[in-house]
Amino acid sequence: MPPPVLQRLAAVLSPDRILAGAAQLAAYESDGLTAYKARPLAVVIPESADEVVAVVRFCRDERLPFVARGSGTSLSGGSLPVAGGIVITLNRLNRILRLDPDQRIAVVEPGVVNAHVSVAALPHGLYYAPDPSSQPICTIGGNVAFNSGGAHCLKYGMTSNHVLGLKAVLATGEVVTWGGASREQAGPDWCGLFVGNEGLFGIALEVTLQLLPRPESYHTVLAGYRTLELAGDAVSAIVASGLLPGAIEMMDALALEAAVAAVHAEYPPGCEAVLIVELEGPREVVAADRVRLDAILAASRAVEVRVARDADERLAIWKGRKSAFSAVGRLSPDFIVQDGVVPRRRLGEALRRIDEMTRAAGLRCANVFHAGDGNLHPLILYDGRQPGALERAEELAGRILRMCVAMGGSITGEHGVGVEKRDYLPDMFTPDEVDCLRRLREAFDPLGIANPGKMFPAGEASARPAHGLHPLERAGVISRV
Amino acid sequence: MTATPASLAELQDAVRAAPRVLAVGAGTKPRLAAAADGTRRISTVRLRGITEYEPDEYTFTALAGTPVREIAAALADRGQYLPFDPPLAAAGATLGGTVAAGLSGPGRFRYGGLRDFILGVRFVDGDGRLLRMGGKVVKNAAGFDLPKFFVGSAGRFGVLGELTFKVFPRPAARLTLRLPAAGPAEIAARFSAIGRARWEAEALEAVPRNAAVYLRLAGPAPALAALAREVLGRWPGEVLSEGTAAEFWAGVGEFAWAHPGGLLAKVPLGPEQLPALAALAAGLADGRVHFGAGGSQAFLSLPAGGEPARLDAGLRDLGLAGLTLRGDAPLRLGRVADPAVAAAVKRALDPAGRFPALDPS
């Protein structure tokens, strides 16, 4: 006999779309932050925006915490269930409601997979720019909640820069509509405030996305360096040149080793760092810019510079980069992905200090990062079966985050605070500022039922450690960035 | 008596010193600074200067009262720029006022508007607390994105003290094309076609009175000539001389086409609403309209003593919202529908109502 609250829930949603069995719930206990697990009371599967609204209002009336979930790829534990709460899965709200090539917009439901937007836009010569590495599976709803980034943020920004309009149900049950087809707006930027709310304000029901014309041509270059410093110098030279590459990515030796093992990527031998630089735009513009980029790289003391000659070679370069995270899973049973940001000019110093701290902790750390915008992704390797290993890894992760803040950066560039970094929020914000954030949260969610336990420090949610790759990661379906 | 703080600490004191306050900048958008009697104005005139500029980071931080043209000059010295072309720079617009108005110029077409380049803010909330939100690096996802929320917030939720922005390297060259377009429908059609094209135009505006669309290309000089040839192979038009182009864009940025002393309002829209808005403007006595950012925003102007009430009603009928920058009209025009949460957020940032209410204006 289900608990009375679930019997009442059955009046809101068809019982066959309420999962409450232990085996059914097990699949939802964790997300991309595999070190944490929590068992919800139930998982519900709405099929329409109206059903999502009804479930949220039910949760409000019952004072029941809820967590919205797309594909569960959050690396900060953003969709970690609240023990005893409701998980609202949005995967069935997966329709592209409208695609208007003249206005260059797509209106989508939250369960639409990121990559599917670009697939739908392709026949019109358009695409959706934000490209987190999990894009073959992560959903727009999750991207909106966590303001997801990707490899092209320096030039194109994050999810927030591409969300023009939103219809959302707030934790109060109120349904709001902000923005629309226009790229401009009058009055405060409510969409901007909502994107990146980490599920603490409510649930997006419809999202209007801006689409961009697909770049006509690319010039993608991979350069190998004997040292991280030389690669860092090359990044500085590119930035100083006045070029605006679509992406500047870097991988260190351990990350390269992982990519070679996992997807048979081929890199110049003996390199401590590999740089990926991509120019894109109209062919005449790329033709002129590549002359300058090639000259910079030729003078950068690279071991080898490889230019992608066609689309296949370009994809091969990106495959090595985008699979690097899950590839690291081959080197270690468990790992933590960090997401700190430092000023770009301090990248070299940050990497040296990460290396020192890692050695001192007796751990290994691979580095894959967005060099163009200073967004680091140290991957701290550990074996969760060894007593104290997770704690040592988390302690190292914490030291890295504090270093990022001390350098004038951020604890998170694109993964969000979530449950993972909530204890570090006070490192970035004063008590008054944390209070201001709390007041905002209370304005949207006075009962504290929307994704409690995330972003803010102090234990609102219980979670117990686990270890291992996400099942979809093991299957090679998703990767972490 | 207007307060004139010269530091962030003094700004904080000024906010605490009066029960009703409103920040004002250079007064280039005077409607934003209008407030009920008994409201003390805090001028940012002495809150001026670039506090940090790191060309290698593509970021700068400046006090809210810093004139935009000073920032543009400092950036230009290092080959950089604010890609959204903040308007009214020559008139003396401040950085803080530009954020409060949420104003972007022609360049917003290519890389996005002010909201897409603001990274961080230090502001004083209604409790008189000096708070920092966002960050000083180009990428940051920690905390709620209040910097974006302040864009267009018209001083109703806090007083801006200091702002951090992302900047880009300046394109090596620019080329402006003038393409005749007979009426609103043709303008909308050009906007749609050019918006989807491979050329990646930097700016795309239309002046119905000139019956023309203006397209600006930016990038390496040799590439621009080739792109321009292709555009002119598709539609009739001409390449403007450097002098003519500079004059045109300066006029756009300063709203030189608007009625002096009259009403000036910004109206966001989608390209498909362009013909209807053009018709609305044409139906108002001496109504003038300028379409910007590829049809994502319109600016409307009426002569002094014109018909703002008819403009307001007309926008409401079209389901459009507007913001009055100058002239005697409600601050917010057209469709105004604040959800309950708007009042809750106002209370969160300004519990005692120290700043003017969003409505009534």
Coordinates of N, CA and C in Angstrom, one line a residue, chain A residues 98 100-104 124-126 146-147 149-150 153-158 160-163 170 174 176 178 181-193 195-198 200-201 213-216 238-240 242-244 280-285 288-289 341-346 370 372-373 375 408-417 425 428-430 432-441 443-444 455-456, chain B residues 54-58 101-104 108-111 113-117 123 125 127 129-146 148-153 157 166 168-170 172 191-200 218-220 222-224 226-227 230 266 268-273 293-297 321-323 332 335 338-351 358:
Chain A
R98 N 8.2 25.0 -32.2 CA 8.2 26.0 -33.3 C 9.6 26.2 -33.7
D100 N 11.3 28.9 -36.4 CA 11.0 30.0 -37.3 C 12.3 30.5 -37.9
P101 N 12.6 30.0 -39.1 CA 13.9 30.4 -39.7 C 14.0 31.9 -39.9
D102 N 12.9 32.6 -40.2 CA 13.0 34.0 -40.5 C 13.4 34.8 -39.3
Q103 N 12.8 34.4 -38.1 CA 13.2 35.1 -36.9 C 14.4 34.4 -36.2
R104 N 14.9 33.3 -36.8 CA 16.0 32.6 -36.2 C 15.8 32.2 -34.8
H124 N 17.7 24.7 -42.4 CA 17.5 26.2 -42.6 C 18.9 26.9 -42.5
G125 N 20.0 26.2 -42.4 CA 21.3 26.8 -42.3 C 21.6 27.4 -41.0
L126 N 20.8 27.0 -40.0 CA 21.0 27.6 -38.6 C 21.4 26.5 -37.6
F146 N 21.0 25.3 -15.3 CA 22.4 25.4 -14.9 C 23.2 26.3 -15.8
N147 N 22.6 27.1 -16.7 CA 23.3 28.0 -17.6 C 24.6 27.3 -18.1
G149 N 27.6 25.7 -20.4 CA 28.5 26.3 -21.3 C 28.9 25.4 -22.4
G150 N 30.1 25.2 -22.6 CA 30.6 24.4 -23.7 C 32.0 25.0 -24.2
C153 N 32.3 29.3 -25.6 CA 31.7 30.4 -24.7 C 32.4 31.7 -24.9
L154 N 33.7 31.8 -25.2 CA 34.3 33.1 -25.2 C 33.7 33.9 -26.3
K155 N 33.4 33.3 -27.4 CA 32.8 34.1 -28.5 C 31.3 34.2 -28.4
Y156 N 30.7 33.1 -28.0 CA 29.2 33.0 -28.1 C 28.5 33.0 -26.8
G157 N 29.2 33.0 -25.7 CA 28.5 33.0 -24.4 C 28.0 31.6 -24.0
M158 N 27.2 31.7 -22.9 CA 26.7 30.5 -22.3 C 25.2 30.3 -22.7
S160 N 22.6 31.2 -21.2 CA 21.8 32.4 -20.9 C 21.8 33.4 -22.1
N161 N 22.9 33.4 -22.8 CA 23.0 34.3 -23.9 C 22.2 33.9 -25.1
H162 N 21.6 32.8 -25.0 CA 20.8 32.2 -26.2 C 19.4 32.0 -25.8
V163 N 19.0 32.3 -24.6 CA 17.6 32.1 -24.2 C 16.9 33.5 -24.3
L170 N 6.7 28.5 -11.4 CA 7.5 28.8 -10.2 C 7.1 27.8 -9.1
E174 N 2.9 29.6 -9.5 CA 2.6 30.7 -10.5 C 3.2 30.3 -11.9
V176 N 4.7 31.9 -15.3 CA 5.1 33.2 -15.8 C 5.6 33.0 -17.2
W178 N 8.1 35.2 -19.8 CA 9.0 36.3 -20.0 C 9.7 36.3 -21.3
A181 N 10.2 36.2 -28.9 CA 11.0 36.0 -30.1 C 12.1 37.1 -30.3
S182 N 11.9 38.2 -29.6 CA 12.8 39.3 -29.8 C 14.1 39.1 -29.1
R183 N 15.2 39.6 -29.6 CA 16.5 39.5 -28.9 C 16.7 40.6 -27.9
E184 N 15.8 41.6 -28.0 CA 15.8 42.7 -27.1 C 14.6 42.6 -26.1
Q185 N 14.7 43.4 -25.1 CA 13.5 43.5 -24.2 C 13.5 44.8 -23.5
A186 N 12.3 45.1 -22.9 CA 12.1 46.3 -22.1 C 11.9 45.9 -20.7
G187 N 12.6 46.6 -19.8 CA 12.4 46.3 -18.4 C 13.4 45.2 -17.9
P188 N 13.4 44.9 -16.6 CA 14.5 44.0 -16.1 C 14.5 42.7 -16.8
D189 N 15.7 42.1 -16.9 CA 15.9 40.9 -17.6 C 15.5 39.6 -16.8
W190 N 14.2 39.3 -16.8 CA 13.7 38.2 -16.0 C 14.3 36.9 -16.5
C191 N 14.4 36.8 -17.9 CA 14.9 35.5 -18.4 C 16.4 35.3 -17.9
G192 N 17.1 36.4 -17.9 CA 18.5 36.4 -17.5 C 18.6 35.9 -16.0
L193 N 17.7 36.4 -15.2 CA 17.7 36.0 -13.8 C 17.3 34.5 -13.6
V195 N 17.6 32.0 -15.9 CA 18.6 31.0 -16.4 C 19.7 30.9 -15.4
G196 N 20.1 29.6 -15.0 CA 21.1 29.4 -14.0 C 20.6 29.4 -12.6
N197 N 19.2 29.3 -12.4 CA 18.7 29.3 -11.1 C 18.9 27.9 -10.4
E198 N 19.4 27.0 -11.1 CA 19.8 25.7 -10.5 C 18.5 24.9 -10.0
L200 N 16.1 26.2 -8.4 CA 15.6 26.7 -7.1 C 14.4 27.7 -7.3
F201 N 14.2 28.1 -8.5 CA 13.1 29.0 -8.7 C 11.8 28.3 -9.2
P213 N 23.2 31.6 -37.7 CA 23.6 31.0 -39.0 C 24.8 30.1 -38.8
R214 N 24.7 28.9 -39.4 CA 25.9 28.0 -39.3 C 27.1 28.6 -39.9
P215 N 28.2 28.6 -39.2 CA 29.4 29.1 -39.8 C 29.7 28.4 -41.1
E216 N 30.0 29.2 -42.2 CA 30.2 28.6 -43.5 C 31.5 27.7 -43.5
I238 N 47.7 34.3 -29.2 CA 46.5 34.3 -30.0 C 45.6 35.4 -29.5
V239 N 45.4 35.4 -28.2 CA 44.5 36.4 -27.6 C 45.0 37.9 -27.9
A240 N 46.3 38.1 -27.8 CA 46.9 39.4 -28.0 C 46.8 39.8 -29.5
G242 N 44.4 39.8 -31.5 CA 43.2 40.4 -32.0 C 42.3 39.5 -32.7
L243 N 42.7 38.2 -32.9 CA 41.8 37.2 -33.5 C 40.8 36.8 -32.4
L244 N 39.6 36.4 -32.9 CA 38.6 35.9 -31.9 C 38.2 34.5 -32.3
E280 N 36.1 30.3 -37.2 CA 35.0 29.9 -38.0 C 34.3 31.2 -38.5
G281 N 33.6 31.1 -39.6 CA 32.9 32.3 -40.2 C 32.8 32.1 -41.7
P282 N 32.5 33.2 -42.4 CA 32.5 33.2 -43.8 C 33.8 32.8 -44.4
R283 N 33.9 32.1 -45.5 CA 35.1 31.6 -46.0 C 36.2 32.6 -46.2
E284 N 35.8 33.8 -46.7 CA 36.8 34.9 -46.9 C 37.4 35.4 -45.6
V285 N 36.6 35.4 -44.6 CA 37.1 35.9 -43.3 C 38.0 34.9 -42.7
A288 N 41.4 34.8 -44.4 CA 42.3 35.9 -44.0 C 42.8 35.7 -42.5
D289 N 41.9 35.3 -41.7 CA 42.3 35.1 -40.2 C 43.3 33.9 -40.1
V341 N 37.3 28.8 -12.5 CA 37.7 29.7 -13.5 C 38.8 30.6 -12.9
V342 N 39.8 30.8 -13.7 CA 40.9 31.8 -13.2 C 41.0 32.8 -14.4
P343 N 41.5 34.0 -14.1 CA 41.9 34.9 -15.2 C 42.8 34.2 -16.1
R344 N 42.6 34.4 -17.4 CA 43.3 33.7 -18.4 C 44.8 33.8 -18.3
R345 N 45.3 35.0 -17.9 CA 46.7 35.2 -17.8 C 47.4 34.4 -16.7
R346 N 46.6 33.9 -15.8 CA 47.1 33.1 -14.7 C 46.9 31.6 -14.8
H370 N 39.0 24.9 -21.0 CA 38.7 25.9 -22.0 C 39.7 27.1 -21.8
G372 N 40.5 29.5 -23.6 CA 40.1 30.8 -24.1 C 39.4 31.6 -23.1
D373 N 38.8 31.0 -22.1 CA 38.0 31.7 -21.1 C 38.5 31.4 -19.7
N375 N 38.5 28.7 -18.0 CA 37.7 27.7 -17.3 C 38.4 26.4 -17.2
G408 N 41.0 35.6 -8.2 CA 40.0 36.5 -8.8 C 39.0 35.9 -9.8
G409 N 38.9 34.6 -9.7 CA 38.1 33.8 -10.6 C 36.8 33.4 -10.0
S410 N 36.3 32.2 -10.3 CA 35.0 31.7 -9.8 C 35.1 30.2 -9.5
I411 N 34.2 29.8 -8.6 CA 34.2 28.3 -8.2 C 33.5 27.5 -9.3
T412 N 32.8 28.2 -10.2 CA 32.2 27.4 -11.3 C 32.0 28.2 -12.6
G413 N 32.5 27.7 -13.7 CA 32.3 28.4 -14.9 C 31.1 28.0 -15.7
E414 N 30.7 26.7 -15.5 CA 29.5 26.3 -16.3 C 28.8 25.1 -15.8
H415 N 29.3 24.5 -14.7 CA 28.6 23.3 -14.1 C 27.6 23.7 -13.0
G416 N 27.7 24.9 -12.5 CA 26.8 25.3 -11.5 C 27.4 24.9 -10.1
V417 N 26.8 25.4 -9.1 CA 27.2 25.1 -7.7 C 26.6 23.8 -7.3
L425 N 30.2 28.4 -1.7 CA 29.5 29.6 -2.0 C 30.0 30.8 -1.2
M428 N 33.0 32.8 -2.3 CA 32.8 33.8 -3.3 C 32.0 35.0 -2.9
F429 N 31.1 34.7 -2.0 CA 30.2 35.8 -1.6 C 30.2 36.1 -0.1
T430 N 30.1 37.4 0.3 CA 30.0 37.7 1.7 C 28.7 37.2 2.3
D432 N 26.4 39.0 3.5 CA 25.3 39.8 3.0 C 24.9 39.4 1.6
E433 N 25.9 39.0 0.8 CA 25.6 38.6 -0.6 C 24.9 37.3 -0.6
V434 N 25.3 36.3 0.3 CA 24.6 35.0 0.4 C 23.1 35.3 0.8
D435 N 23.0 36.2 1.8 CA 21.7 36.6 2.2 C 20.8 37.1 1.1
C436 N 21.4 38.0 0.2 CA 20.7 38.5 -0.9 C 20.2 37.4 -1.8
L437 N 21.1 36.4 -2.1 CA 20.8 35.3 -2.9 C 19.6 34.5 -2.3
R438 N 19.7 34.3 -1.0 CA 18.6 33.6 -0.3 C 17.3 34.3 -0.4
R439 N 17.3 35.6 -0.2 CA 16.1 36.4 -0.4 C 15.5 36.2 -1.7
L440 N 16.3 36.2 -2.7 CA 15.8 36.0 -4.1 C 15.2 34.6 -4.2
R441 N 15.9 33.7 -3.7 CA 15.3 32.3 -3.7 C 14.0 32.3 -3.1
A443 N 11.9 34.6 -2.7 CA 10.9 35.4 -3.5 C 10.2 34.4 -4.5
F444 N 11.0 33.5 -5.1 CA 10.5 32.5 -6.0 C 10.0 31.3 -5.4
M455 N 23.1 24.7 -4.1 CA 23.6 26.1 -4.1 C 24.0 26.7 -2.8
F456 N 23.1 26.5 -1.8 CA 23.4 27.2 -0.5 C 24.0 26.2 0.5
Chain B
E54 N 41.9 44.9 -18.1 CA 42.9 43.8 -18.4 C 42.6 43.4 -19.9
P55 N 43.3 44.0 -20.8 CA 43.1 43.7 -22.2 C 43.2 42.2 -22.5
D56 N 44.2 41.6 -21.8 CA 44.4 40.1 -22.1 C 43.3 39.3 -21.6
E57 N 42.5 39.8 -20.7 CA 41.3 39.0 -20.2 C 40.1 39.4 -20.9
Y58 N 40.1 40.4 -21.8 CA 38.9 40.9 -22.4 C 37.9 41.4 -21.4
A101 N 19.0 51.5 -18.4 CA 18.0 51.6 -19.5 C 18.0 50.3 -20.4
G102 N 19.0 49.5 -20.3 CA 19.1 48.2 -21.1 C 19.2 48.6 -22.6
L103 N 20.1 49.5 -22.9 CA 20.2 50.0 -24.3 C 21.4 49.4 -25.0
S104 N 21.1 48.9 -26.1 CA 22.2 48.4 -27.0 C 22.0 49.0 -28.4
R108 N 24.8 45.1 -31.6 CA 24.2 44.0 -30.9 C 23.7 42.9 -31.9
F109 N 23.6 43.3 -33.2 CA 23.1 42.2 -34.1 C 24.1 41.0 -34.2
R110 N 25.4 41.3 -34.2 CA 26.3 40.2 -34.4 C 26.6 39.3 -33.2
Y111 N 27.0 40.0 -32.1 CA 27.4 39.2 -30.9 C 26.5 39.3 -29.7
G113 N 23.6 41.7 -27.2 CA 23.4 43.1 -26.6 C 24.2 43.2 -25.3
L114 N 23.8 44.3 -24.6 CA 24.5 44.7 -23.3 C 24.4 43.5 -22.4
R115 N 23.2 42.8 -22.3 CA 23.0 41.7 -21.4 C 24.0 40.6 -21.7
D116 N 24.5 40.5 -22.9 CA 25.4 39.4 -23.2 C 26.9 39.7 -22.9
F117 N 27.1 41.0 -22.5 CA 28.5 41.4 -22.2 C 28.7 41.8 -20.7
F123 N 26.5 46.8 -6.3 CA 25.3 47.7 -6.2 C 24.9 47.8 -4.8
D125 N 21.8 47.7 -2.3 CA 20.3 47.3 -2.3 C 19.5 48.2 -1.4
D127 N 18.4 47.9 1.4 CA 18.8 48.0 2.8 C 20.1 48.7 3.0
R129 N 23.0 47.9 1.6 CA 24.1 47.0 1.6 C 24.9 47.1 0.3
L130 N 26.2 47.2 0.3 CA 27.0 47.2 -0.9 C 27.3 45.7 -1.2
L131 N 26.7 45.2 -2.4 CA 26.8 43.8 -2.7 C 27.5 43.6 -4.1
R132 N 28.2 42.5 -4.2 CA 28.8 42.2 -5.5 C 28.1 40.9 -6.0
M133 N 27.7 40.9 -7.3 CA 27.1 39.7 -7.9 C 27.8 39.5 -9.2
G134 N 27.8 38.3 -9.7 CA 28.5 38.0 -10.9 C 30.0 37.9 -10.6
G135 N 30.8 38.2 -11.6 CA 32.3 38.1 -11.3 C 33.0 39.0 -12.2
K136 N 34.4 38.8 -12.2 CA 35.2 39.6 -13.1 C 35.9 38.8 -14.1
V137 N 35.5 37.6 -14.3 CA 36.1 36.7 -15.3 C 35.0 36.5 -16.4
V138 N 35.4 36.1 -17.6 CA 34.5 36.1 -18.7 C 33.5 34.9 -18.6
K139 N 33.8 34.0 -17.7 CA 32.8 32.9 -17.6 C 32.6 32.6 -16.1
N140 N 31.4 32.5 -15.7 CA 31.1 32.4 -14.3 C 29.6 31.9 -14.1
A141 N 29.4 30.9 -13.3 CA 28.0 30.4 -13.2 C 27.6 30.3 -11.7
A142 N 28.3 31.1 -10.8 CA 28.1 31.0 -9.4 C 27.0 32.0 -8.9
G143 N 26.0 31.5 -8.3 CA 24.9 32.4 -7.8 C 23.9 32.8 -8.9
F144 N 22.8 33.5 -8.5 CA 21.9 33.9 -9.5 C 22.4 35.1 -10.3
D145 N 22.0 35.2 -11.5 CA 22.6 36.1 -12.5 C 21.9 37.5 -12.3
L146 N 22.2 38.2 -11.2 CA 21.6 39.5 -10.9 C 22.2 40.5 -11.9
K148 N 22.6 40.4 -15.0 CA 21.7 40.4 -16.2 C 20.3 41.1 -15.8
F149 N 19.9 40.7 -14.6 CA 18.6 41.2 -14.1 C 18.6 42.7 -14.1
F150 N 19.7 43.4 -13.8 CA 19.7 44.8 -13.7 C 19.7 45.5 -15.0
V151 N 19.9 44.8 -16.1 CA 19.8 45.3 -17.4 C 18.3 45.7 -17.7
G152 N 18.1 47.0 -17.8 CA 16.7 47.5 -18.1 C 15.9 47.7 -16.8
S153 N 16.6 47.6 -15.6 CA 15.8 47.6 -14.4 C 15.5 49.1 -13.9
F157 N 15.5 48.5 -8.5 CA 15.9 47.4 -7.6 C 17.2 47.5 -6.9
K166 N 32.6 42.2 -20.4 CA 33.4 41.5 -21.4 C 33.6 42.4 -22.6
F168 N 35.6 42.6 -26.7 CA 36.2 41.8 -27.8 C 37.2 42.7 -28.5
P169 N 38.1 41.9 -29.3 CA 39.0 42.7 -30.2 C 38.2 43.4 -31.3
R170 N 38.6 44.6 -31.6 CA 37.9 45.3 -32.7 C 38.2 44.7 -34.0
A172 N 39.2 44.5 -37.9 CA 40.2 45.2 -38.6 C 39.6 46.3 -39.5
F191 N 15.7 41.9 -43.7 CA 16.2 41.5 -42.4 C 16.3 40.0 -42.2
S192 N 15.2 39.3 -42.6 CA 15.2 37.8 -42.5 C 16.3 37.2 -43.3
A193 N 16.4 37.6 -44.6 CA 17.3 37.0 -45.5 C 18.8 37.2 -45.0
I194 N 19.0 38.5 -44.6 CA 20.4 38.8 -44.2 C 20.8 38.1 -42.9
G195 N 19.7 38.0 -42.0 CA 20.0 37.4 -40.7 C 20.4 35.9 -40.9
R196 N 19.9 35.3 -41.9 CA 20.2 33.8 -42.1 C 21.4 33.6 -43.0
A197 N 21.9 34.7 -43.6 CA 23.0 34.5 -44.7 C 24.3 34.2 -44.1
R198 N 25.2 33.8 -44.9 CA 26.6 33.4 -44.5 C 27.5 34.6 -44.2
W199 N 27.0 35.8 -44.4 CA 27.9 36.9 -44.3 C 28.2 37.3 -42.9
E200 N 27.4 36.9 -42.0 CA 27.5 37.3 -40.6 C 27.7 38.8 -40.4
A218 N 32.0 43.5 -40.9 CA 33.2 43.8 -40.1 C 34.1 42.6 -40.2
G219 N 35.4 42.8 -40.3 CA 36.4 41.7 -40.3 C 37.6 42.2 -41.1
P220 N 38.4 41.2 -41.6 CA 39.6 41.6 -42.4 C 39.1 42.3 -43.7
P222 N 40.1 42.6 -46.9 CA 40.0 41.9 -48.2 C 38.7 41.0 -48.2
A223 N 38.4 40.4 -47.1 CA 37.2 39.6 -47.0 C 35.9 40.4 -47.2
L224 N 35.9 41.6 -46.7 CA 34.7 42.5 -46.7 C 34.3 42.9 -48.1
A226 N 34.9 41.2 -50.8 CA 34.3 40.1 -51.5 C 32.8 39.8 -51.0
L227 N 32.6 40.0 -49.7 CA 31.2 39.8 -49.2 C 30.3 40.8 -49.7
E230 N 29.1 40.2 -53.2 CA 28.0 39.2 -53.2 C 26.7 39.7 -52.8
K266 N 12.0 52.9 -26.7 CA 12.5 51.7 -27.3 C 11.4 50.6 -27.2
P268 N 11.1 46.5 -28.0 CA 11.6 45.3 -28.5 C 10.5 44.6 -29.4
L269 N 10.9 43.9 -30.4 CA 9.9 43.2 -31.2 C 10.6 42.1 -32.0
G270 N 9.9 41.3 -32.7 CA 10.4 40.3 -33.6 C 10.3 40.8 -35.0
P271 N 11.1 40.4 -36.0 CA 11.0 40.9 -37.3 C 9.6 40.8 -37.9
E272 N 8.8 39.8 -37.5 CA 7.5 39.6 -38.1 C 6.5 40.6 -37.6
Q273 N 6.8 41.3 -36.5 CA 5.9 42.4 -36.0 C 6.3 43.7 -36.6
A293 N 19.0 46.3 -35.0 CA 19.3 44.9 -34.6 C 18.6 43.9 -35.4
G294 N 18.5 44.1 -36.7 CA 17.9 43.1 -37.6 C 16.4 42.9 -37.3
G295 N 15.8 44.0 -36.7 CA 14.3 43.9 -36.5 C 14.0 43.4 -35.1
S296 N 15.0 43.4 -34.2 CA 14.8 43.0 -32.8 C 14.4 44.2 -31.9
Q297 N 14.7 45.4 -32.4 CA 14.2 46.5 -31.6 C 13.9 47.7 -32.6
A321 N 5.6 45.7 -25.7 CA 6.0 46.6 -24.6 C 7.0 47.6 -25.0
G322 N 7.1 48.7 -24.3 CA 8.1 49.7 -24.6 C 8.6 50.4 -23.4
L323 N 9.8 51.1 -23.6 CA 10.4 51.8 -22.5 C 10.6 53.2 -22.9
R332 N 6.8 52.8 -18.7 CA 6.6 51.6 -19.4 C 5.4 51.7 -20.3
R335 N 2.0 46.8 -23.4 CA 1.7 45.7 -22.6 C 2.5 45.6 -21.3
D338 N 3.0 42.3 -14.9 CA 4.0 41.8 -14.0 C 3.4 40.6 -13.2
P339 N 4.0 39.5 -13.2 CA 3.6 38.4 -12.4 C 3.8 38.7 -10.9
A340 N 3.1 37.9 -10.1 CA 3.2 38.2 -8.6 C 4.7 38.1 -8.2
V341 N 5.5 37.3 -8.8 CA 6.9 37.2 -8.3 C 7.7 38.4 -8.5
A342 N 7.2 39.3 -9.5 CA 8.0 40.6 -9.7 C 7.9 41.4 -8.4
A343 N 6.8 41.5 -7.8 CA 6.7 42.2 -6.5 C 7.5 41.5 -5.4
A344 N 7.5 40.2 -5.4 CA 8.3 39.5 -4.4 C 9.8 39.7 -4.6
V345 N 10.3 39.8 -5.8 CA 11.7 40.1 -6.1 C 12.0 41.5 -5.7
K346 N 11.1 42.4 -6.0 CA 11.2 43.8 -5.5 C 11.4 43.9 -4.0
R347 N 10.6 43.2 -3.3 CA 10.7 43.2 -1.8 C 12.0 42.5 -1.4
A348 N 12.5 41.6 -2.1 CA 13.7 40.9 -1.7 C 14.9 41.9 -1.8
L349 N 14.9 42.7 -2.9 CA 16.0 43.6 -3.1 C 15.8 45.0 -2.5
D350 N 14.6 45.3 -2.2 CA 14.3 46.7 -1.7 C 13.1 46.6 -0.8
P351 N 13.3 46.0 0.4 CA 12.1 45.7 1.3 C 11.3 46.9 1.7
L358 N 8.2 49.8 -9.7 CA 8.2 49.5 -11.1 C 7.0 50.2 -11.8

